[in-house]
Coordinates of C-alpha atoms in Angstrom, one line a residue:
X27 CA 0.0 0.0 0.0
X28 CA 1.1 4.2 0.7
X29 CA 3.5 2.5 3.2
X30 CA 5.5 0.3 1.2
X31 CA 5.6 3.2 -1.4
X32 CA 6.7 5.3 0.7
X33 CA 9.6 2.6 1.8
X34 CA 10.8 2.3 -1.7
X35 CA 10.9 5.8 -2.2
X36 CA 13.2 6.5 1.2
X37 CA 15.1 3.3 -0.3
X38 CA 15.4 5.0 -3.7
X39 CA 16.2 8.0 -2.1
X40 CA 19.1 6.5 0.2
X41 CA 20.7 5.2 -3.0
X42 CA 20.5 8.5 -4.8
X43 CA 22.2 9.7 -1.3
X44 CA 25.3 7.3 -1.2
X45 CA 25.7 7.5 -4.9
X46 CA 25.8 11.8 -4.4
X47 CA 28.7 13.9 -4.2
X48 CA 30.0 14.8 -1.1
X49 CA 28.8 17.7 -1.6
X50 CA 25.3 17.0 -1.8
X51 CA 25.2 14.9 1.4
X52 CA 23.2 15.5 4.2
X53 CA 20.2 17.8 3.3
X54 CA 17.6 16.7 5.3
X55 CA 18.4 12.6 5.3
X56 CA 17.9 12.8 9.3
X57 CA 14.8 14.6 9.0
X58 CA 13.4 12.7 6.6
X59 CA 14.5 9.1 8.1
X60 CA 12.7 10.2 11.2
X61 CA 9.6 11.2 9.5
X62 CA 8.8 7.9 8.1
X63 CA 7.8 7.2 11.2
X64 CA 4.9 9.3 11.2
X65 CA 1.5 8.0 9.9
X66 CA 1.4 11.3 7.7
X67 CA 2.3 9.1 4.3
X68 CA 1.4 11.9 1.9
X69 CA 3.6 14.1 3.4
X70 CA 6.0 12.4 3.8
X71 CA 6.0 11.5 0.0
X72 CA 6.1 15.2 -0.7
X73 CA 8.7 15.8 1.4
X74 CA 10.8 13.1 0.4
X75 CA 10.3 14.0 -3.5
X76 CA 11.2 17.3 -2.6
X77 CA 15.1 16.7 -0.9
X78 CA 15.2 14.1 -3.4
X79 CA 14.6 16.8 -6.3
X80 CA 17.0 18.9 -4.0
X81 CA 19.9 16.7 -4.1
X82 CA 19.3 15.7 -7.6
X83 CA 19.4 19.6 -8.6
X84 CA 22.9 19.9 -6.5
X85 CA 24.6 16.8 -8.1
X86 CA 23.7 18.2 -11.4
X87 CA 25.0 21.4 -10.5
X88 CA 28.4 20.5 -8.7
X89 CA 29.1 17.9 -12.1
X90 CA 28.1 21.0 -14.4
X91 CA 30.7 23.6 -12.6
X92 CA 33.4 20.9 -12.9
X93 CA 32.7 19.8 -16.4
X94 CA 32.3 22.8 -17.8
X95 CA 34.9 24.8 -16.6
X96 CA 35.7 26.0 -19.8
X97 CA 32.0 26.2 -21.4
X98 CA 31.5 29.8 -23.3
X99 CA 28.1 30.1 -22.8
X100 CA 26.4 32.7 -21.4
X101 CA 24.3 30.3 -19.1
X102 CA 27.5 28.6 -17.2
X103 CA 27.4 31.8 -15.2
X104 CA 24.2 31.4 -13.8
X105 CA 25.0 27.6 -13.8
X106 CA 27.9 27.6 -10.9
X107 CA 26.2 31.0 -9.4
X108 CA 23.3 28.6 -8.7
X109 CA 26.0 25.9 -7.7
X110 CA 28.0 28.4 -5.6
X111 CA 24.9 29.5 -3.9
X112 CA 23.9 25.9 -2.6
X113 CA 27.1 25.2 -1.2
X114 CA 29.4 28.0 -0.4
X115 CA 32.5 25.3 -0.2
X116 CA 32.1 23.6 -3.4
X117 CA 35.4 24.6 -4.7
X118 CA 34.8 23.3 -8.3
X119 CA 31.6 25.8 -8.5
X120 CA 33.9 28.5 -6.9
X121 CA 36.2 28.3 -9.5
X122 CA 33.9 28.0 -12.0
X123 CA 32.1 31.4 -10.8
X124 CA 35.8 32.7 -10.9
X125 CA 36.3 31.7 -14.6
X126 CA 32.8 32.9 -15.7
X127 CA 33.4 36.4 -14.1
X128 CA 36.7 36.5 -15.8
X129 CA 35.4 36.1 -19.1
X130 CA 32.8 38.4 -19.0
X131 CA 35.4 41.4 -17.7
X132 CA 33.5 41.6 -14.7
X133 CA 36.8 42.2 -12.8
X134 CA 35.2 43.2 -9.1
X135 CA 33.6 39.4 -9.0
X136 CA 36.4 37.7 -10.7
X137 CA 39.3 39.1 -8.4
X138 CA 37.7 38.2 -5.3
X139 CA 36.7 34.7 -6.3
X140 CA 40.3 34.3 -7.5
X141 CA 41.4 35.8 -4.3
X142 CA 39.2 33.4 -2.2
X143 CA 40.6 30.3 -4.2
X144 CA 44.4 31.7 -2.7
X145 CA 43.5 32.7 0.4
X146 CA 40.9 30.0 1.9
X147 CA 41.3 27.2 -0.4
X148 CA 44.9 27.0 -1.6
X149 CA 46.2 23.7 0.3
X150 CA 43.4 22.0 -2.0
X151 CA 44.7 23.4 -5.0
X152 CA 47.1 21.8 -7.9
X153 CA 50.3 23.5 -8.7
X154 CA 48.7 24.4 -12.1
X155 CA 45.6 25.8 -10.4
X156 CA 47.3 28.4 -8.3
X157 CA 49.6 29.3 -11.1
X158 CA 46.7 30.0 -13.2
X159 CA 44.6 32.0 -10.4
X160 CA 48.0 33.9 -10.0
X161 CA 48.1 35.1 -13.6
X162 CA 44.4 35.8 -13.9
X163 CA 44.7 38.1 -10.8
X164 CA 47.2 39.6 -12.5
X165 CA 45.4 40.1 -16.0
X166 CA 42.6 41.7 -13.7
X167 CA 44.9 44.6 -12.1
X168 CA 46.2 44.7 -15.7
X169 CA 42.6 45.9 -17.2
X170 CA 42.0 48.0 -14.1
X171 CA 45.2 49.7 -14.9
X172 CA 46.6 49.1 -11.5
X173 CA 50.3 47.6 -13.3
X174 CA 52.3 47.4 -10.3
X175 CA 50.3 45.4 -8.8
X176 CA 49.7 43.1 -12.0
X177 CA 53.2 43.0 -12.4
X178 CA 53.7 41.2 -8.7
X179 CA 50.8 38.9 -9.9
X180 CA 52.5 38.2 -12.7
X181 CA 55.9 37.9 -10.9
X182 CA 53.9 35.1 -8.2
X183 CA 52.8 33.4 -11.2
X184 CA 56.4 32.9 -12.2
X185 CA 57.9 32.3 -9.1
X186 CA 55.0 29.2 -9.0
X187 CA 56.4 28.1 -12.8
X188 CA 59.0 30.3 -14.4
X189 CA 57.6 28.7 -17.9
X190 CA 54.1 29.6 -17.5
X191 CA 53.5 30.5 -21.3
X192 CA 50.3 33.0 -20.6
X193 CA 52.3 34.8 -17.7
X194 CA 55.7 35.2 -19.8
X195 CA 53.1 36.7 -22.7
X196 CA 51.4 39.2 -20.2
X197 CA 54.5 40.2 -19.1
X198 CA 56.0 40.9 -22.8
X199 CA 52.8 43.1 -23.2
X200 CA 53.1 44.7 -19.9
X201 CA 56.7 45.8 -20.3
X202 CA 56.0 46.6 -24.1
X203 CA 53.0 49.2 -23.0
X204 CA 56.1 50.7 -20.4
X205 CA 58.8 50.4 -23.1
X206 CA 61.1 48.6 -21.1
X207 CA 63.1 47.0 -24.2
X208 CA 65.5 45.1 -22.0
X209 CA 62.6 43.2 -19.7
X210 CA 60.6 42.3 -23.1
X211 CA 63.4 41.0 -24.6
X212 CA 64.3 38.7 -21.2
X213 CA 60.6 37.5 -21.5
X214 CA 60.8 36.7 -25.3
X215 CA 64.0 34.5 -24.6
X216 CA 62.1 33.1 -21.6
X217 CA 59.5 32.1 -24.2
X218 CA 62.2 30.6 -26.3
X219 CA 62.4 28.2 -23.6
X220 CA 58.6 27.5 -24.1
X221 CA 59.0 27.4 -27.7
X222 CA 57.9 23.8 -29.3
X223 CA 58.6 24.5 -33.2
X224 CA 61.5 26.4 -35.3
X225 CA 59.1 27.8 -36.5
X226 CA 57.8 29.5 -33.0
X227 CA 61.7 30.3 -32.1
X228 CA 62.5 31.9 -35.5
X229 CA 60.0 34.6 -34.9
X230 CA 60.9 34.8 -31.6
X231 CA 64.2 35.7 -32.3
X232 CA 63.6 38.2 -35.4
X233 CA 61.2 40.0 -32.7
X234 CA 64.4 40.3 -30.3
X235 CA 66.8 41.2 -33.1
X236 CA 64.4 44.3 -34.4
X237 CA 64.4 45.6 -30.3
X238 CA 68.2 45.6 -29.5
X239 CA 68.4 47.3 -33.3
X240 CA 65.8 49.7 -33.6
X241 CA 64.9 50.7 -29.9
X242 CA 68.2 49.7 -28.1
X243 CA 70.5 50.9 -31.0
X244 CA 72.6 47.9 -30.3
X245 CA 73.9 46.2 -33.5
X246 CA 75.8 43.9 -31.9
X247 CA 73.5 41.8 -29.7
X248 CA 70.7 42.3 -33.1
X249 CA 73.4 40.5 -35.2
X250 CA 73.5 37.9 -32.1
X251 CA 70.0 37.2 -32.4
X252 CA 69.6 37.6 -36.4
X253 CA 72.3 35.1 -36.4
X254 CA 69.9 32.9 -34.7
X255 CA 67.1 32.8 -36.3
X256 CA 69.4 32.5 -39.7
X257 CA 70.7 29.2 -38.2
X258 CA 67.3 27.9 -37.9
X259 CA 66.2 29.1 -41.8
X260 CA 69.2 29.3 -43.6
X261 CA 67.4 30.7 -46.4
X262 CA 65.1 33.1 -45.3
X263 CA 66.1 36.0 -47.6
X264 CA 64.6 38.2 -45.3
X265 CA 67.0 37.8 -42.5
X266 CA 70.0 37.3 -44.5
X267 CA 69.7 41.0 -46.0
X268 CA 68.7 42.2 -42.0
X269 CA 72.3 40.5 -41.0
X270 CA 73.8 42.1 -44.4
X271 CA 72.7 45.5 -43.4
X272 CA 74.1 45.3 -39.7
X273 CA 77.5 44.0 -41.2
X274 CA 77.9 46.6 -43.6
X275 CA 76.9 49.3 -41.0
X276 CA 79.5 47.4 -38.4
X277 CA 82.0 47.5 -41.2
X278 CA 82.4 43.7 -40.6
X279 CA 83.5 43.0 -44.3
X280 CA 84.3 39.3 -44.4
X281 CA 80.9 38.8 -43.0
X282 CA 79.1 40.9 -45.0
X283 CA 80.7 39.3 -48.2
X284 CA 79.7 35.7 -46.9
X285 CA 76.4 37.1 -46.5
X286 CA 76.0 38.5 -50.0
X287 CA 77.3 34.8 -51.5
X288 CA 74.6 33.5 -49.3
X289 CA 72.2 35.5 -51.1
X290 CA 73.4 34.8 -54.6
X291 CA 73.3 31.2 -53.9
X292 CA 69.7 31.2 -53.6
X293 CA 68.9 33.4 -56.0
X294 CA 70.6 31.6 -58.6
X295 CA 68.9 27.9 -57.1
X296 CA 66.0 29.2 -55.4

């Protein structure tokens, strides 16, 4: 009859409770356990359908925050600021909330989400996590045109992993905007480290050898780096008339004739 219903609901519902996240244990299970002693079998059922719906909703939630982490859309907001708002711990729906308010450029939200990751919940974070909150942090003050204070972000981020691609970037562009020549050119051979293609650390060093010539007036250390990036494309006619240039102005002669039969060489078998 309503009885044994209502006992293979509260079975169900013990199931759905075990099988839960952590997260999602303990709304109500007491309550309800105790209730099922009452003879008030109707509302009981409601009740039970009811924390039953309850944990249901905050499972789904706490599995959408982590698995979408990196969903554009505009409803993963609302998605871990509902998950956030069940349970104020659930770090996955925190950092979700922290991401989503990043992306929008809703800085206020986003640094002090970020900020709460560090400050109350760093001993449960990977390496790669804090090294990520660090450089967002940083990308915040950036846009908020506080820069000293997104350069010591950026600076913690490195100090975490002196490789972090995103971080080294940021901190080319930051120095760039300040036209500090010398500190974007120690990031850009920090990203030569980084570098996974010729390809990636030929550019790399043609961008280096155009700031010590141009900006830093120092042909010297732009031959260094020209010389470089002609090592890795021994052919790029490009960069062999950028080293010709700099060893005529230097009045290096014996280089700048090896240069020029370099050039003819190709030009005659391109």
């Amino acid at each position: 009859g309503r009885l044994d219903g209502v006992r293979q609901l509260h079975a169900a519902f013990v199931v759905v409770l075990r099988g839960a996240e952590h997260a999602a244990l303990g709304i109500g299970a007491v309550g309800v356990v105790g209730a099922l002693r009452q003879d008030h079998f109707f509302a009981v059922e409601v009740r039970l359908l009811r924390v039953h719906h309850a944990v249901e909703r905050r499972v789904l939630l706490a599995r959408d925050a982590r698995a979408g982490v990196e969903h554009r859309g505009e409803g993963f907001a609302a998605v871990v600021g509902e998950a956030f708002a069940l349970d104020n711990q659930d770090l996955a729906a925190l950092s979700g909330l922290a991401a989503a308010s990043f992306r929008k450029g809703d800085w206020d939200n986003a640094h002090k989400h970020f900020q709460m990751m560090l400050v109350h919940r760093r001993d449960e974070l990977v390496p790669e996590q804090i090294t990520d909150a660090l450089y967002r942090l940083g990308c915040i003050k950036r846009e908020q045109g506080d820069l000293p204070k997104a350069l010591n972000m950026f600076d913690k981020a490195l100090e975490e992993d002196e490789l972090h691609e995103p971080t080294l970037v940021a901190l080319v562009d930051l120095h760039s905007r300040q036209k500090e020549w010398e500190q974007v050119i120690h990031f850009k051979k920090q990203l030569l480290l980084c570098a996974s293609t010729d390809s990636q650390r030929f550019k790399l060093y043609d961008e280096v050898g155009d700031l010590w010539e141009k900006e830093l007036k120092n042909p010297a250390k732009a031959i260094e780096a020209f010389s470089e990036a002609s090592a890795l494309q021994p052919r790029n006619h490009v960069m062999l008339h950028k080293l010709l240039k700099l060893y005529t102005e230097t009045s290096q002669w014996e280089r700048t004739i090896e240069i020029i039969d370099r050039i003819a060489e190709i030009e005659e078998r391109p």
